[in-house]
Amino acid sequence: MVDSHVADQIRRLPVVPLPLRQESLLSWLDHLAVGYEVSRTHMAEACGLLRPGDGPSRIAASGPTSAVYGLGDADAVRVEQATGLSADEVQAMTWSRFVGTAVRSELIDAGPRERFRVMKASWIDPRELKFCPSCIDETDGRWPLEWCTPWAFACLRHGCYLLAECPACRTPIRAGVRLGQGGCRGSEKHCLTDVVTWRCGMEYRKMQAPDLQDRLLADLQRLLDSHLSSTRQEPVYAGGVFADLAAMAEFALFLAAPEHLDGADPVVVERFAEFSRRSALTHGGPMLEEAEPMVRTAGLRIASQIVFSDDPWATARAMADFASRPLVARARPLHEAWLKRPPRDTTERLVGIVRSVRIAAPSTRGPGGRILERALYE
């Protein structure tokens, strides 16, 4: 059951005023390109984002040299001279805007080959994209950068969940698409000839997103929106919120069950149940990489019940007795994952939970001193 006043506690947390949602660099380029009837690459050259010899990877949704992670001083000056936008305005359209809050501070000093790793360690995949069809229709395809994060899962303006896939064919939406033009690229090919036998083509702006009726998720989205949109907040507090929720969402994906989503909307429960069924058939437990955005939303909902409860330890223990020895089988992959890459930057309130999952169970030795590993967990 949900803690009776978790939602009230979320609403009482400090929230800063919401400024206008900040547009993504790719969305900004696409909007200009449509207006001038040129390609995104040509528009990037005109805006100073591409230097002579730069390839299109410079304006890709991810990749080691992509400008979406942030611009160097020289790059920012070129864009300012070409467009009139200040360096701060341009940087605010890149991932550097979230450094210290949703994105780890290492991104500032990370080399090209380390940037994607830092983003994934921040629980963000820059290639993912979710969107509200009504917003896309109203803004002619323009979209904010936070739609590429797991922290944006609903549109409060239109009272719906953000779409991460086509509702007709379930083809995932990626950050490189132009939401204001065209539609779903889903297709099927003949099994022998590879000839395309069917194309979806549903327009992005005409897609139907599921209604948001879950008050707990609505309140959580409102809080996260305020942290994602503000550039003047105290980063230590916001960073702790993101780190706590990410750690407990991972905990939920491994150890929670669909019944822990009491009060959630059916679309959230169904996707999490489907994920749980697949995980039960997978040796070693669930793969976080296979957790689609709606599944992560379910994890965040469960995580919020832990993070914002009066007693996080007791709330987590009520979901799964992860402190028992030997560990339950479902805890093994999380235990191993957190030994290799433990959660970082979580607050003191979660220390007991994180450490308990990371503590190895007592070993059992068989003949010749060999450790019977299965006995640790079963």
GROMACS .gro file of C-alpha atoms in nm:
model
  378
    1MET     CA    1   0.000   0.000   0.000
    2VAL     CA    2   0.106   0.358  -0.065
    3ASP     CA    3   0.204   0.556   0.245
    4SER     CA    4  -0.108   0.763   0.316
    5HIS     CA    5   0.078   1.092   0.322
    6VAL     CA    6   0.357   1.036   0.069
    7ALA     CA    7   0.177   1.258  -0.183
    8ASP     CA    8   0.134   1.526   0.084
    9GLN     CA    9   0.505   1.515   0.161
   10ILE     CA   10   0.590   1.553  -0.207
   11ARG     CA   11   0.368   1.860  -0.225
   12ARG     CA   12   0.534   2.012   0.084
   13LEU     CA   13   0.886   1.983  -0.057
   14PRO     CA   14   1.050   2.309  -0.169
   15VAL     CA   15   0.958   2.390  -0.528
   16VAL     CA   16   1.090   2.680  -0.733
   17PRO     CA   17   0.876   2.876  -0.984
   18LEU     CA   18   0.856   2.713  -1.327
   19PRO     CA   19   1.009   2.917  -1.609
   20LEU     CA   20   0.935   2.844  -1.974
   21ARG     CA   21   1.047   2.490  -2.057
   22GLN     CA   22   1.384   2.504  -2.230
   23GLU     CA   23   1.398   2.381  -2.586
   24SER     CA   24   1.640   2.112  -2.699
   25LEU     CA   25   1.928   2.211  -2.926
   26LEU     CA   26   1.810   1.959  -3.188
   27SER     CA   27   1.454   2.091  -3.173
   28TRP     CA   28   1.581   2.448  -3.213
   29LEU     CA   29   1.786   2.353  -3.519
   30ASP     CA   30   1.498   2.164  -3.677
   31HIS     CA   31   1.258   2.454  -3.622
   32LEU     CA   32   1.499   2.694  -3.794
   33ALA     CA   33   1.569   2.445  -4.073
   34VAL     CA   34   1.200   2.411  -4.154
   35GLY     CA   35   1.159   2.789  -4.163
   36TYR     CA   36   1.448   2.832  -4.405
   37GLU     CA   37   1.371   2.510  -4.595
   38VAL     CA   38   1.718   2.364  -4.548
   39SER     CA   39   1.854   2.051  -4.381
   40ARG     CA   40   1.948   2.033  -4.015
   41THR     CA   41   2.315   2.007  -4.117
   42HIS     CA   42   2.301   2.321  -4.332
   43MET     CA   43   2.127   2.511  -4.053
   44ALA     CA   44   2.391   2.397  -3.802
   45GLU     CA   45   2.659   2.532  -4.034
   46ALA     CA   46   2.477   2.866  -4.065
   47CYS     CA   47   2.443   2.888  -3.685
   48GLY     CA   48   2.813   2.822  -3.625
   49LEU     CA   49   2.765   2.481  -3.465
   50LEU     CA   50   2.957   2.309  -3.743
   51ARG     CA   51   3.305   2.410  -3.843
   52PRO     CA   52   3.460   2.324  -4.181
   53GLY     CA   53   3.524   1.952  -4.183
   54ASP     CA   54   3.273   1.868  -3.908
   55GLY     CA   55   3.037   1.583  -3.986
   56PRO     CA   56   2.670   1.536  -3.893
   57SER     CA   57   2.776   1.344  -3.579
   58ARG     CA   58   2.837   1.687  -3.427
   59ILE     CA   59   2.459   1.741  -3.414
   60ALA     CA   60   2.354   1.382  -3.342
   61ALA     CA   61   2.132   1.287  -3.049
   62SER     CA   62   2.435   1.131  -2.879
   63GLY     CA   63   2.786   1.024  -2.964
   64PRO     CA   64   3.128   1.130  -2.836
   65THR     CA   65   3.156   1.456  -3.032
   66SER     CA   66   2.793   1.566  -3.024
   67ALA     CA   67   2.721   1.925  -2.925
   68VAL     CA   68   2.416   1.813  -2.726
   69TYR     CA   69   2.642   1.756  -2.422
   70GLY     CA   70   2.755   2.119  -2.418
   71LEU     CA   71   2.961   2.366  -2.618
   72GLY     CA   72   3.317   2.481  -2.572
   73ASP     CA   73   3.386   2.853  -2.534
   74ALA     CA   74   3.493   2.892  -2.897
   75ASP     CA   75   3.183   2.711  -3.021
   76ALA     CA   76   2.956   2.926  -2.806
   77VAL     CA   77   3.118   3.243  -2.938
   78ARG     CA   78   3.067   3.133  -3.300
   79VAL     CA   79   2.700   3.058  -3.237
   80GLU     CA   80   2.655   3.390  -3.059
   81GLN     CA   81   2.807   3.578  -3.351
   82ALA     CA   82   2.594   3.388  -3.604
   83THR     CA   83   2.259   3.395  -3.422
   84GLY     CA   84   2.270   3.672  -3.162
   85LEU     CA   85   2.193   3.422  -2.884
   86SER     CA   86   2.414   3.453  -2.578
   87ALA     CA   87   2.644   3.168  -2.481
   88ASP     CA   88   2.427   3.099  -2.177
   89GLU     CA   89   2.114   3.075  -2.392
   90VAL     CA   90   2.279   2.824  -2.624
   91GLN     CA   91   2.427   2.619  -2.341
   92ALA     CA   92   2.082   2.602  -2.179
   93MET     CA   93   1.967   2.393  -2.476
   94THR     CA   94   2.234   2.129  -2.402
   95TRP     CA   95   2.288   1.873  -2.125
   96SER     CA   96   2.523   2.111  -1.947
   97ARG     CA   97   2.211   2.285  -1.812
   98PHE     CA   98   2.143   1.987  -1.585
   99VAL     CA   99   2.499   1.942  -1.452
  100GLY     CA  100   2.490   1.915  -1.073
  101THR     CA  101   2.124   1.823  -1.063
  102ALA     CA  102   2.001   1.552  -1.301
  103VAL     CA  103   2.344   1.506  -1.464
  104ARG     CA  104   2.658   1.425  -1.272
  105SER     CA  105   2.918   1.698  -1.240
  106GLU     CA  106   3.181   1.481  -1.414
  107LEU     CA  107   3.026   1.577  -1.748
  108ILE     CA  108   3.208   1.912  -1.732
  109ASP     CA  109   3.553   1.751  -1.740
  110ALA     CA  110   3.463   1.431  -1.925
  111GLY     CA  111   3.643   1.361  -2.250
  112PRO     CA  112   3.450   1.280  -2.568
  113ARG     CA  113   3.461   0.905  -2.502
  114GLU     CA  114   3.339   0.945  -2.145
  115ARG     CA  115   3.034   1.165  -2.199
  116PHE     CA  116   2.787   0.891  -2.278
  117ARG     CA  117   2.906   0.689  -1.979
  118VAL     CA  118   2.846   0.987  -1.750
  119MET     CA  119   2.496   1.029  -1.890
  120LYS     CA  120   2.410   0.662  -1.840
  121ALA     CA  121   2.551   0.678  -1.488
  122SER     CA  122   2.312   0.972  -1.436
  123TRP     CA  123   2.023   0.738  -1.529
  124ILE     CA  124   1.976   0.921  -1.864
  125ASP     CA  125   2.000   0.788  -2.218
  126PRO     CA  126   2.026   1.089  -2.456
  127ARG     CA  127   1.894   0.875  -2.742
  128GLU     CA  128   1.555   0.824  -2.579
  129LEU     CA  129   1.268   1.065  -2.639
  130LYS     CA  130   0.915   1.093  -2.507
  131PHE     CA  131   0.665   1.352  -2.619
  132CYS     CA  132   0.316   1.490  -2.578
  133PRO     CA  133   0.131   1.488  -2.913
  134SER     CA  134  -0.081   1.790  -2.812
  135CYS     CA  135   0.229   1.993  -2.723
  136ILE     CA  136   0.389   1.898  -3.055
  137ASP     CA  137   0.077   2.009  -3.240
  138GLU     CA  138   0.066   2.343  -3.055
  139THR     CA  139   0.438   2.422  -3.093
  140ASP     CA  140   0.478   2.292  -3.450
  141GLY     CA  141   0.720   2.020  -3.343
  142ARG     CA  142   0.935   2.204  -3.087
  143TRP     CA  143   1.022   2.006  -2.775
  144PRO     CA  144   1.213   2.054  -2.446
  145LEU     CA  145   1.533   1.872  -2.363
  146GLU     CA  146   1.391   1.718  -2.045
  147TRP     CA  147   1.172   1.493  -2.263
  148CYS     CA  148   1.491   1.287  -2.315
  149THR     CA  149   1.517   1.214  -1.943
  150PRO     CA  150   1.336   0.951  -1.732
  151TRP     CA  151   1.237   1.241  -1.504
  152ALA     CA  152   0.978   1.363  -1.756
  153PHE     CA  153   0.704   1.106  -1.795
  154ALA     CA  154   0.384   1.312  -1.810
  155CYS     CA  155   0.249   1.638  -1.951
  156LEU     CA  156   0.063   1.819  -1.676
  157ARG     CA  157  -0.068   2.080  -1.920
  158HIS     CA  158  -0.264   1.820  -2.117
  159GLY     CA  159  -0.309   1.563  -1.842
  160CYS     CA  160  -0.146   1.271  -2.022
  161TYR     CA  161   0.158   1.046  -2.018
  162LEU     CA  162   0.438   1.120  -2.262
  163LEU     CA  163   0.463   0.876  -2.551
  164ALA     CA  164   0.789   0.684  -2.594
  165GLU     CA  165   0.660   0.467  -2.876
  166CYS     CA  166   0.398   0.463  -3.147
  167PRO     CA  167   0.066   0.352  -2.993
  168ALA     CA  168  -0.021   0.167  -3.316
  169CYS     CA  169   0.290  -0.045  -3.374
  170ARG     CA  170   0.500   0.020  -3.059
  171THR     CA  171   0.801   0.140  -3.257
  172PRO     CA  172   1.026   0.340  -3.017
  173ILE     CA  173   1.067   0.714  -3.072
  174ARG     CA  174   1.426   0.838  -3.083
  175ALA     CA  175   1.570   1.182  -3.019
  176GLY     CA  176   1.686   1.226  -3.378
  177VAL     CA  177   1.337   1.237  -3.532
  178ARG     CA  178   1.159   1.555  -3.636
  179LEU     CA  179   0.839   1.546  -3.438
  180GLY     CA  180   0.684   1.835  -3.628
  181GLN     CA  181   0.705   1.654  -3.960
  182GLY     CA  182   0.621   1.307  -4.082
  183GLY     CA  183   0.529   1.017  -3.860
  184CYS     CA  184   0.617   0.676  -3.725
  185ARG     CA  185   0.886   0.488  -3.913
  186GLY     CA  186   0.762   0.147  -3.808
  187SER     CA  187   0.753  -0.113  -4.085
  188GLU     CA  188   0.755  -0.485  -4.152
  189LYS     CA  189   0.959  -0.676  -4.409
  190HIS     CA  190   0.896  -1.005  -4.582
  191CYS     CA  191   1.081  -1.278  -4.395
  192LEU     CA  192   1.250  -1.406  -4.713
  193THR     CA  193   1.288  -1.110  -4.946
  194ASP     CA  194   1.332  -0.818  -4.701
  195VAL     CA  195   1.078  -0.627  -4.908
  196VAL     CA  196   0.877  -0.384  -4.696
  197THR     CA  197   0.524  -0.519  -4.676
  198TRP     CA  198   0.377  -0.267  -4.432
  199ARG     CA  199   0.451   0.085  -4.308
  200CYS     CA  200   0.291   0.260  -4.012
  201GLY     CA  201   0.334   0.629  -4.090
  202MET     CA  202   0.105   0.756  -3.810
  203GLU     CA  203   0.168   1.130  -3.766
  204TYR     CA  204   0.331   1.217  -3.435
  205ARG     CA  205   0.099   1.505  -3.363
  206LYS     CA  206  -0.210   1.288  -3.419
  207MET     CA  207  -0.109   1.010  -3.181
  208GLN     CA  208  -0.318   0.954  -2.868
  209ALA     CA  209  -0.140   0.953  -2.533
  210PRO     CA  210  -0.286   0.771  -2.228
  211ASP     CA  211  -0.465   0.992  -1.975
  212LEU     CA  212  -0.287   1.073  -1.650
  213GLN     CA  213  -0.518   1.019  -1.353
  214ASP     CA  214  -0.264   0.908  -1.092
  215ARG     CA  215  -0.234   1.195  -0.843
  216LEU     CA  216   0.088   1.063  -0.691
  217LEU     CA  217   0.265   1.060  -1.029
  218ALA     CA  218   0.120   1.401  -1.115
  219ASP     CA  219   0.260   1.550  -0.793
  220LEU     CA  220   0.595   1.381  -0.851
  221GLN     CA  221   0.611   1.516  -1.207
  222ARG     CA  222   0.535   1.867  -1.081
  223LEU     CA  223   0.822   1.847  -0.833
  224LEU     CA  224   1.067   1.707  -1.088
  225ASP     CA  225   0.963   1.966  -1.347
  226SER     CA  226   1.059   2.241  -1.106
  227HIS     CA  227   1.405   2.094  -1.052
  228LEU     CA  228   1.463   2.027  -1.423
  229SER     CA  229   1.348   2.371  -1.533
  230SER     CA  230   1.524   2.589  -1.277
  231THR     CA  231   1.881   2.706  -1.320
  232ARG     CA  232   1.896   2.892  -0.989
  233GLN     CA  233   1.806   2.629  -0.735
  234GLU     CA  234   2.033   2.483  -0.472
  235PRO     CA  235   2.192   2.197  -0.673
  236VAL     CA  236   2.288   1.986  -0.372
  237TYR     CA  237   1.927   1.930  -0.269
  238ALA     CA  238   1.799   1.865  -0.622
  239GLY     CA  239   2.091   1.635  -0.698
  240GLY     CA  240   2.008   1.433  -0.389
  241VAL     CA  241   1.647   1.395  -0.499
  242PHE     CA  242   1.748   1.265  -0.842
  243ALA     CA  243   2.011   1.029  -0.697
  244ASP     CA  244   1.771   0.893  -0.434
  245LEU     CA  245   1.493   0.832  -0.683
  246ALA     CA  246   1.728   0.666  -0.935
  247ALA     CA  247   1.868   0.428  -0.673
  248MET     CA  248   1.529   0.333  -0.535
  249ALA     CA  249   1.384   0.296  -0.886
  250GLU     CA  250   1.655   0.040  -0.960
  251PHE     CA  251   1.566  -0.127  -0.629
  252ALA     CA  252   1.201  -0.137  -0.741
  253LEU     CA  253   1.277  -0.280  -1.085
  254PHE     CA  254   1.459  -0.573  -0.922
  255LEU     CA  255   1.259  -0.635  -0.607
  256ALA     CA  256   0.913  -0.480  -0.629
  257ALA     CA  257   0.601  -0.644  -0.770
  258PRO     CA  258   0.296  -0.510  -0.959
  259GLU     CA  259   0.094  -0.507  -0.636
  260HIS     CA  260   0.322  -0.228  -0.511
  261LEU     CA  261   0.163  -0.002  -0.774
  262ASP     CA  262  -0.166   0.022  -0.588
  263GLY     CA  263  -0.351   0.329  -0.719
  264ALA     CA  264  -0.145   0.362  -1.039
  265ASP     CA  265  -0.304   0.400  -1.381
  266PRO     CA  266  -0.361   0.071  -1.570
  267VAL     CA  267  -0.108   0.152  -1.844
  268VAL     CA  268   0.168   0.181  -1.581
  269VAL     CA  269   0.068  -0.138  -1.399
  270GLU     CA  270   0.037  -0.339  -1.721
  271ARG     CA  271   0.380  -0.239  -1.852
  272PHE     CA  272   0.546  -0.312  -1.518
  273ALA     CA  273   0.371  -0.650  -1.493
  274GLU     CA  274   0.488  -0.737  -1.845
  275PHE     CA  275   0.845  -0.638  -1.751
  276SER     CA  276   0.825  -0.847  -1.432
  277ARG     CA  277   0.707  -1.153  -1.626
  278ARG     CA  278   0.995  -1.122  -1.871
  279SER     CA  279   1.241  -1.075  -1.586
  280ALA     CA  280   1.121  -1.391  -1.413
  281LEU     CA  281   1.219  -1.589  -1.724
  282THR     CA  282   1.562  -1.428  -1.753
  283HIS     CA  283   1.859  -1.588  -1.579
  284GLY     CA  284   2.013  -1.332  -1.347
  285GLY     CA  285   1.708  -1.108  -1.317
  286PRO     CA  286   1.589  -0.802  -1.511
  287MET     CA  287   1.804  -0.607  -1.753
  288LEU     CA  288   1.775  -0.235  -1.682
  289GLU     CA  289   1.859  -0.162  -2.044
  290GLU     CA  290   1.540  -0.344  -2.142
  291ALA     CA  291   1.322  -0.137  -1.910
  292GLU     CA  292   1.120   0.086  -2.140
  293PRO     CA  293   1.030   0.440  -2.026
  294MET     CA  294   0.687   0.344  -1.891
  295VAL     CA  295   0.850   0.071  -1.682
  296ARG     CA  296   1.094   0.327  -1.543
  297THR     CA  297   0.796   0.546  -1.462
  298ALA     CA  298   0.654   0.259  -1.258
  299GLY     CA  299   0.990   0.228  -1.085
  300LEU     CA  300   0.991   0.599  -1.005
  301ARG     CA  301   0.641   0.578  -0.860
  302ILE     CA  302   0.748   0.300  -0.625
  303ALA     CA  303   1.074   0.484  -0.553
  304SER     CA  304   0.883   0.798  -0.449
  305GLN     CA  305   0.697   0.594  -0.187
  306ILE     CA  306   1.033   0.500  -0.035
  307VAL     CA  307   1.222   0.828  -0.075
  308PHE     CA  308   0.948   1.057   0.056
  309SER     CA  309   0.815   0.832   0.333
  310ASP     CA  310   0.877   0.905   0.701
  311ASP     CA  311   1.086   0.588   0.727
  312PRO     CA  312   1.248   0.483   0.396
  313TRP     CA  313   1.403   0.172   0.551
  314ALA     CA  314   1.072   0.038   0.682
  315THR     CA  315   0.893   0.120   0.356
  316ALA     CA  316   1.155  -0.063   0.149
  317ARG     CA  317   1.152  -0.360   0.387
  318ALA     CA  318   0.775  -0.385   0.347
  319MET     CA  319   0.825  -0.429  -0.028
  320ALA     CA  320   1.106  -0.684  -0.012
  321ASP     CA  321   1.299  -0.836   0.276
  322PHE     CA  322   1.631  -0.752   0.116
  323ALA     CA  323   1.803  -0.754   0.456
  324SER     CA  324   1.743  -1.128   0.506
  325ARG     CA  325   2.034  -1.370   0.487
  326PRO     CA  326   2.070  -1.547   0.255
  327LEU     CA  327   1.946  -1.293   0.003
  328VAL     CA  328   1.639  -1.380  -0.200
  329ALA     CA  329   1.712  -1.487  -0.557
  330ARG     CA  330   1.569  -1.165  -0.703
  331ALA     CA  331   1.816  -0.958  -0.500
  332ARG     CA  332   2.121  -1.127  -0.647
  333PRO     CA  333   2.155  -0.925  -0.971
  334LEU     CA  334   2.097  -0.596  -0.787
  335HIS     CA  335   2.349  -0.700  -0.521
  336GLU     CA  336   2.609  -0.775  -0.788
  337ALA     CA  337   2.532  -0.460  -0.987
  338TRP     CA  338   2.567  -0.237  -0.684
  339LEU     CA  339   2.893  -0.403  -0.582
  340LYS     CA  340   3.035  -0.315  -0.924
  341ARG     CA  341   2.869   0.026  -0.960
  342PRO     CA  342   2.718   0.137  -0.629
  343PRO     CA  343   2.470   0.426  -0.625
  344ARG     CA  344   2.639   0.759  -0.573
  345ASP     CA  345   2.526   1.089  -0.428
  346THR     CA  346   2.230   0.939  -0.243
  347THR     CA  347   2.131   1.107   0.083
  348GLU     CA  348   2.188   0.972   0.432
  349ARG     CA  349   1.825   0.859   0.455
  350LEU     CA  350   1.895   0.580   0.206
  351VAL     CA  351   2.234   0.465   0.330
  352GLY     CA  352   2.091   0.169   0.521
  353ILE     CA  353   1.904   0.040   0.218
  354VAL     CA  354   2.193   0.075  -0.026
  355ARG     CA  355   2.448  -0.079   0.210
  356SER     CA  356   2.223  -0.369   0.300
  357VAL     CA  357   2.177  -0.467  -0.065
  358ARG     CA  358   2.552  -0.438  -0.121
  359ILE     CA  359   2.656  -0.652   0.177
  360ALA     CA  360   2.752  -1.004   0.071
  361ALA     CA  361   2.558  -1.288   0.230
  362PRO     CA  362   2.744  -1.542   0.448
  363SER     CA  363   2.929  -1.788   0.228
  364THR     CA  364   2.886  -2.163   0.239
  365ARG     CA  365   3.184  -2.379   0.153
  366GLY     CA  366   3.165  -2.725   0.007
  367PRO     CA  367   3.425  -2.997  -0.036
  368GLY     CA  368   3.775  -2.862  -0.094
  369GLY     CA  369   3.677  -2.516   0.031
  370ARG     CA  370   3.484  -2.427  -0.285
  371ILE     CA  371   3.224  -2.156  -0.224
  372LEU     CA  372   2.874  -2.278  -0.303
  373GLU     CA  373   2.753  -1.957  -0.462
  374ARG     CA  374   2.391  -2.064  -0.508
  375ALA     CA  375   2.358  -2.113  -0.135
  376LEU     CA  376   2.413  -1.742  -0.084
  377TYR     CA  377   2.085  -1.653  -0.246
  378GLU     CA  378   1.852  -1.951  -0.243
   0.00000   0.00000   0.00000
